[in-house]
């Protein structure tokens, strides 16, 4: 992705929706934070959530620039849509958010994993998904600077244990910088780990961040399977901010074991 992550342990979307806890999450030792998800409409001048994120990210960005970026987490912004199908509003909202936050976000995430959203429907409209991803890739070129864009995709145990979701294949084909693979409610971390390993083997040039069931026991398994990084939500809620450093230690132990 061309980014320098201080460590591979991140905070998943939904926890710090408006970037209000960035200082605390930085102190806890996280390597990156995905703020949002926000669901902007085409005309972002009427989106208070976007304005709030913008202000908080600018503050964090300025402090990072003044105090030094070393060891500070990268900050990504998750952008989605509330519409029942992939229409022009999705791409328009995403591009508008990208323009507004270009100066202070390190990466963006197109969130296709919203429960009940069109990205989760079996047999969803494939051509609409392709045109959404193509349009965003095309229009992001008009942004003030090049910022990596990842796609967050939900992996369903019944449908995707052996076969990658179409959005992942398209993300690789169209040149997105990475995928956040969400394994929610899988029956075992072993099965999710096997799925990650298969994905990495099939799409070796696509950076993969894994989220879903990450804890001190499973983090090594996901990294061993080839994930570039992991994210937590539940483990942070259950165990508190100390989880960041414990997961970093578990990840480092795994790193020593493979050397
Ligand atoms: C209350 C709650 C809100 C969430 N909101 C979002 C969201 O806005 N965007 C998103 O992409 N994921 C959201 N998620 C999903 C998490 O980012 C993550 O994928 C999921 O919780 C699995 O990780 P975990 O097993 O560590 O909890 C949310 C999860 C929870 C529990």
CSV table of C-alpha atoms and ligand atoms in Angstrom, one decimal:
chain,number,residue,atom,x,y,z
A,1,UNK,CA,0.0,0.0,0.0
A,2,UNK,CA,3.0,2.3,0.2
A,3,UNK,CA,2.3,3.0,3.9
A,4,UNK,CA,4.5,2.5,6.9
A,5,UNK,CA,2.4,0.9,9.6
A,6,UNK,CA,4.1,1.2,13.1
A,7,UNK,CA,2.7,-2.2,14.0
A,8,UNK,CA,0.1,-4.6,12.5
A,9,UNK,CA,-2.6,-4.2,15.2
A,10,UNK,CA,-5.5,-1.9,14.3
A,11,UNK,CA,-8.8,-0.7,15.6
A,12,UNK,CA,-11.8,-1.8,13.4
A,13,UNK,CA,-14.5,0.5,12.0
A,14,UNK,CA,-17.4,1.4,14.2
A,15,UNK,CA,-15.4,1.8,17.5
A,16,UNK,CA,-14.3,5.4,17.0
A,17,UNK,CA,-16.8,6.5,14.4
A,18,UNK,CA,-15.8,10.2,14.4
A,19,UNK,CA,-12.1,10.1,15.2
A,20,UNK,CA,-12.7,11.4,18.7
A,21,UNK,CA,-10.4,8.8,20.5
A,22,UNK,CA,-7.3,9.0,18.3
A,23,UNK,CA,-5.0,10.3,21.0
A,24,UNK,CA,-6.1,7.6,23.5
A,25,UNK,CA,-5.9,4.8,20.8
A,26,UNK,CA,-2.4,6.1,19.9
A,27,UNK,CA,-1.3,6.0,23.6
A,28,UNK,CA,-2.7,2.5,23.9
A,29,UNK,CA,-0.2,1.5,21.2
A,30,UNK,CA,-2.4,0.7,18.1
A,31,UNK,CA,-0.7,0.8,14.8
A,32,UNK,CA,-3.7,2.1,12.9
A,33,UNK,CA,-7.3,3.2,13.4
A,34,UNK,CA,-10.2,2.9,10.9
A,35,UNK,CA,-12.6,5.7,11.8
A,36,UNK,CA,-16.2,5.7,10.5
A,37,UNK,CA,-18.1,4.2,8.9
A,38,UNK,CA,-19.7,7.4,7.5
A,39,UNK,CA,-22.3,7.3,4.8
A,40,UNK,CA,-22.0,10.7,3.1
A,41,UNK,CA,-24.3,11.8,0.3
A,42,UNK,CA,-23.0,13.5,-2.9
A,43,UNK,CA,-23.3,17.0,-1.4
A,44,UNK,CA,-21.1,16.7,1.7
A,45,UNK,CA,-21.6,20.3,2.8
A,46,UNK,CA,-24.7,18.9,4.5
A,47,UNK,CA,-23.0,16.0,6.3
A,48,UNK,CA,-22.3,16.9,10.0
A,49,UNK,CA,-20.6,13.5,10.6
A,50,UNK,CA,-18.1,14.2,7.8
A,51,UNK,CA,-17.4,17.7,9.2
A,52,UNK,CA,-16.8,16.2,12.7
A,53,UNK,CA,-14.3,13.6,11.3
A,54,UNK,CA,-12.6,16.3,9.3
A,55,UNK,CA,-12.0,18.4,12.3
A,56,UNK,CA,-10.7,15.6,14.5
A,57,UNK,CA,-8.5,14.2,11.8
A,58,UNK,CA,-7.0,17.6,11.1
A,59,UNK,CA,-6.2,18.1,14.8
A,60,UNK,CA,-4.6,14.6,15.0
A,61,UNK,CA,-2.7,15.2,11.7
A,62,UNK,CA,-1.3,18.5,12.9
A,63,UNK,CA,-0.2,17.1,16.3
A,64,UNK,CA,1.4,14.2,14.5
A,65,UNK,CA,3.3,16.5,12.2
A,66,UNK,CA,4.5,18.7,15.1
A,67,UNK,CA,5.3,15.9,17.5
A,68,UNK,CA,6.8,13.5,15.0
A,69,UNK,CA,5.0,10.7,13.2
A,70,UNK,CA,7.2,7.8,14.5
A,71,UNK,CA,5.1,5.3,16.4
A,72,UNK,CA,1.9,7.2,15.8
A,73,UNK,CA,-1.0,5.2,14.3
A,74,UNK,CA,-2.1,5.6,10.7
A,75,UNK,CA,-5.7,6.8,10.3
A,76,UNK,CA,-8.0,5.5,7.7
A,77,UNK,CA,-11.6,6.6,7.0
A,78,UNK,CA,-14.3,4.1,6.3
A,79,UNK,CA,-16.9,5.3,3.8
A,80,UNK,CA,-20.1,3.4,2.9
A,81,UNK,CA,-23.6,4.0,1.8
A,82,UNK,CA,-27.1,3.4,3.1
A,83,UNK,CA,-28.8,2.9,-0.2
A,84,UNK,CA,-30.3,-0.6,-0.9
A,85,UNK,CA,-28.4,-0.9,-4.2
A,86,UNK,CA,-25.1,0.3,-5.6
A,87,UNK,CA,-26.2,3.4,-7.4
A,88,UNK,CA,-24.5,6.7,-8.3
A,89,UNK,CA,-25.0,8.0,-4.8
A,90,UNK,CA,-22.5,5.5,-3.4
A,91,UNK,CA,-19.6,6.6,-5.7
A,92,UNK,CA,-20.6,10.3,-5.4
A,93,UNK,CA,-20.6,10.2,-1.6
A,94,UNK,CA,-17.2,8.3,-1.5
A,95,UNK,CA,-15.5,10.7,-3.9
A,96,UNK,CA,-16.9,13.8,-2.1
A,97,UNK,CA,-15.6,12.4,1.3
A,98,UNK,CA,-12.2,11.7,-0.3
A,99,UNK,CA,-11.9,15.2,-1.6
A,100,UNK,CA,-12.8,16.7,1.8
A,101,UNK,CA,-10.5,14.4,3.8
A,102,UNK,CA,-7.6,14.1,1.3
A,103,UNK,CA,-5.3,16.3,3.5
A,104,UNK,CA,-5.6,14.3,6.7
A,105,UNK,CA,-6.5,10.7,6.0
A,106,UNK,CA,-3.8,8.1,5.4
A,107,UNK,CA,-6.1,5.7,3.6
A,108,UNK,CA,-9.7,5.1,2.8
A,109,UNK,CA,-11.9,2.1,3.1
A,110,UNK,CA,-15.0,1.5,0.9
A,111,UNK,CA,-17.2,-0.4,3.3
A,112,UNK,CA,-19.2,-3.1,1.5
A,113,UNK,CA,-19.7,-5.2,4.7
A,114,UNK,CA,-22.7,-3.4,6.2
A,115,UNK,CA,-25.2,-6.0,7.5
A,116,UNK,CA,-28.3,-5.9,5.2
A,117,UNK,CA,-26.4,-3.8,2.6
A,118,UNK,CA,-26.1,-4.7,-1.1
A,119,UNK,CA,-22.6,-6.0,-0.5
A,120,UNK,CA,-23.9,-8.8,1.7
A,121,UNK,CA,-26.7,-10.1,-0.5
A,122,UNK,CA,-26.2,-13.5,-2.2
A,123,UNK,CA,-26.5,-13.2,-5.9
A,124,UNK,CA,-26.1,-9.4,-5.7
A,125,UNK,CA,-26.1,-7.3,-8.9
A,126,UNK,CA,-22.6,-8.1,-10.2
A,127,UNK,CA,-22.5,-5.4,-12.9
A,128,UNK,CA,-23.6,-2.7,-10.4
A,129,UNK,CA,-20.8,-3.7,-8.1
A,130,UNK,CA,-18.3,-3.7,-11.0
A,131,UNK,CA,-19.4,-0.2,-12.1
A,132,UNK,CA,-19.2,1.2,-8.6
A,133,UNK,CA,-15.7,-0.1,-8.1
A,134,UNK,CA,-14.6,1.0,-11.6
A,135,UNK,CA,-16.1,4.5,-11.1
A,136,UNK,CA,-14.4,5.1,-7.8
A,137,UNK,CA,-11.1,4.0,-9.3
A,138,UNK,CA,-11.6,6.3,-12.2
A,139,UNK,CA,-12.7,9.4,-10.2
A,140,UNK,CA,-10.2,9.2,-7.4
A,141,UNK,CA,-7.7,10.4,-9.9
A,142,UNK,CA,-9.2,13.9,-9.5
A,143,UNK,CA,-8.2,13.9,-5.8
A,144,UNK,CA,-5.5,16.3,-4.6
A,145,UNK,CA,-3.1,13.5,-3.7
A,146,UNK,CA,-3.0,9.7,-4.2
A,147,UNK,CA,-4.3,8.0,-1.1
A,148,UNK,CA,-4.6,4.2,-0.9
A,149,UNK,CA,-8.1,2.8,-1.0
A,150,UNK,CA,-9.0,-0.6,0.5
A,151,UNK,CA,-12.3,-2.5,0.2
A,152,UNK,CA,-13.9,-4.0,3.3
A,153,UNK,CA,-15.7,-7.3,2.4
A,154,UNK,CA,-17.7,-9.6,4.6
A,155,UNK,CA,-16.8,-13.3,4.3
A,156,UNK,CA,-19.7,-15.6,4.8
A,157,UNK,CA,-18.7,-19.0,6.1
A,158,UNK,CA,-21.4,-20.8,3.9
A,159,UNK,CA,-20.5,-19.0,0.7
A,160,UNK,CA,-16.9,-17.9,0.9
A,161,UNK,CA,-14.9,-20.6,2.7
A,162,UNK,CA,-13.6,-21.9,-0.6
A,163,UNK,CA,-14.4,-19.1,-3.0
A,164,UNK,CA,-13.5,-15.5,-2.6
A,165,UNK,CA,-16.3,-12.9,-2.8
A,166,UNK,CA,-16.6,-11.2,-6.1
A,167,UNK,CA,-15.7,-7.8,-4.5
A,168,UNK,CA,-12.3,-9.2,-3.6
A,169,UNK,CA,-11.6,-10.4,-7.1
A,170,UNK,CA,-12.7,-7.1,-8.5
A,171,UNK,CA,-10.6,-5.1,-6.0
A,172,UNK,CA,-7.5,-7.0,-7.2
A,173,UNK,CA,-8.4,-6.8,-10.8
A,174,UNK,CA,-9.1,-3.0,-10.7
A,175,UNK,CA,-6.0,-2.1,-8.7
A,176,UNK,CA,-7.3,-1.3,-5.3
A,177,UNK,CA,-4.5,-1.1,-2.7
A,178,UNK,CA,-5.9,-3.8,-0.4
A,179,UNK,CA,-8.8,-5.7,1.2
A,180,UNK,CA,-10.1,-5.8,4.7
A,181,UNK,CA,-11.6,-9.3,5.1
A,182,UNK,CA,-14.3,-9.5,7.8
A,183,UNK,CA,-14.8,-12.9,9.3
A,184,UNK,CA,-17.8,-12.4,11.5
A,185,UNK,CA,-19.5,-15.4,13.3
A,186,UNK,CA,-17.3,-18.1,11.8
A,187,UNK,CA,-17.6,-21.4,13.6
A,188,UNK,CA,-13.8,-21.6,14.2
A,189,UNK,CA,-10.8,-19.4,13.8
A,190,UNK,CA,-9.0,-22.4,12.1
A,191,UNK,CA,-11.5,-22.3,9.2
A,192,UNK,CA,-11.1,-18.6,8.8
A,193,UNK,CA,-7.3,-19.0,8.9
A,194,UNK,CA,-7.5,-21.6,6.1
A,195,UNK,CA,-9.7,-19.2,4.1
A,196,UNK,CA,-7.1,-16.4,4.6
A,197,UNK,CA,-4.2,-18.7,3.5
A,198,UNK,CA,-6.1,-19.7,0.3
A,199,UNK,CA,-6.8,-16.1,-0.5
A,200,UNK,CA,-3.2,-15.0,0.0
A,201,UNK,CA,-2.1,-17.9,-2.2
A,202,UNK,CA,-4.5,-16.9,-5.0
A,203,UNK,CA,-4.0,-13.1,-4.8
A,204,UNK,CA,-0.5,-12.8,-3.4
A,205,UNK,CA,0.0,-9.1,-4.5
A,206,UNK,CA,-3.2,-7.9,-2.6
A,207,UNK,CA,-2.5,-6.7,1.0
A,208,UNK,CA,-5.0,-8.3,3.3
A,209,UNK,CA,-6.1,-7.0,6.7
A,210,UNK,CA,-8.2,-9.5,8.7
A,211,UNK,CA,-10.9,-8.6,11.2
A,212,UNK,CA,-13.3,-10.8,13.2
A,213,UNK,CA,-12.4,-12.9,16.2
A,214,UNK,CA,-8.9,-11.5,16.6
A,215,UNK,CA,-7.5,-12.1,20.1
A,216,UNK,CA,-4.2,-13.2,21.7
A,217,UNK,CA,-4.8,-16.8,20.7
A,218,UNK,CA,-5.8,-16.2,17.0
A,219,UNK,CA,-3.6,-13.2,16.0
A,220,UNK,CA,-0.6,-15.5,15.2
A,221,UNK,CA,-2.8,-17.8,13.2
A,222,UNK,CA,-4.0,-15.0,10.9
A,223,UNK,CA,-0.5,-13.5,10.5
A,224,UNK,CA,0.8,-17.0,9.8
A,225,UNK,CA,-1.8,-17.4,7.1
A,226,UNK,CA,-0.4,-14.3,5.4
A,227,UNK,CA,-2.5,-11.4,6.7
A,228,UNK,CA,-0.5,-8.2,6.5
A,229,UNK,CA,-2.3,-6.8,9.6
A,230,UNK,CA,-5.3,-7.4,11.9
A,231,UNK,CA,-8.0,-5.3,13.5
A,232,UNK,CA,-10.0,-5.7,16.7
A,233,UNK,CA,-13.3,-4.4,17.9
A,234,UNK,CA,-14.7,-7.0,20.4
A,235,UNK,CA,-11.4,-7.7,22.0
A,236,UNK,CA,-10.9,-4.0,22.7
A,237,UNK,CA,-14.3,-3.7,24.3
A,238,UNK,CA,-13.9,-6.9,26.3
A,239,UNK,CA,-10.3,-6.5,27.5
A,240,UNK,CA,-9.7,-2.7,27.4
A,241,UNK,CA,-6.9,-0.7,25.7
A,242,UNK,CA,-4.1,-2.9,27.2
A,243,UNK,CA,-5.1,-5.4,24.4
A,244,UNK,CA,-3.1,-3.4,21.8
A,245,UNK,CA,0.3,-4.0,23.5
A,246,UNK,CA,-0.6,-7.6,24.3
A,247,UNK,CA,-1.5,-8.3,20.7
A,248,UNK,CA,1.7,-6.6,19.5
A,249,UNK,CA,3.7,-8.8,21.8
A,250,UNK,CA,1.8,-11.9,20.5
A,251,UNK,CA,2.5,-10.8,16.9
A,252,UNK,CA,6.2,-10.2,17.7
A,253,UNK,CA,6.4,-13.7,19.2
A,254,UNK,CA,4.9,-15.1,16.1
A,255,UNK,CA,7.5,-13.1,14.0
A,256,UNK,CA,10.4,-14.5,16.0
A,257,UNK,CA,9.0,-18.0,15.6
A,258,UNK,CA,9.0,-17.8,11.8
A,259,UNK,CA,12.5,-16.3,11.5
B,1,LIG,C1,-21.4,-2.0,17.6
B,1,LIG,C2,-20.6,-2.3,16.3
B,1,LIG,C3,-20.6,-1.3,15.3
B,1,LIG,C4,-19.9,-1.6,14.1
B,1,LIG,N1,-19.8,-0.6,13.2
B,1,LIG,C5,-19.2,-0.8,12.0
B,1,LIG,C6,-19.1,0.2,11.0
B,1,LIG,O1,-19.6,1.3,11.2
B,1,LIG,N2,-18.4,-0.1,9.9
B,1,LIG,C7,-17.8,-1.3,9.7
B,1,LIG,O2,-17.1,-1.5,8.6
B,1,LIG,N3,-17.8,-2.3,10.7
B,1,LIG,C8,-18.5,-2.1,11.8
B,1,LIG,N4,-18.5,-3.0,12.7
B,1,LIG,C9,-17.8,-4.3,12.5
B,1,LIG,C10,-16.4,-4.3,13.1
B,1,LIG,O3,-15.6,-3.4,12.4
B,1,LIG,C11,-15.7,-5.7,12.9
B,1,LIG,O4,-15.7,-6.0,11.6
B,1,LIG,C12,-16.5,-6.8,13.7
B,1,LIG,O5,-17.0,-6.3,15.0
B,1,LIG,C13,-15.7,-8.1,13.8
B,1,LIG,O6,-14.6,-7.8,14.6
B,1,LIG,P1,-14.5,-8.3,16.2
B,1,LIG,O7,-14.7,-9.8,16.1
B,1,LIG,O8,-13.1,-7.9,16.6
B,1,LIG,O9,-15.6,-7.6,16.9
B,1,LIG,C14,-19.2,-2.8,13.9
B,1,LIG,C15,-19.2,-3.8,15.0
B,1,LIG,C16,-19.9,-3.5,16.1
B,1,LIG,C17,-19.9,-4.6,17.2
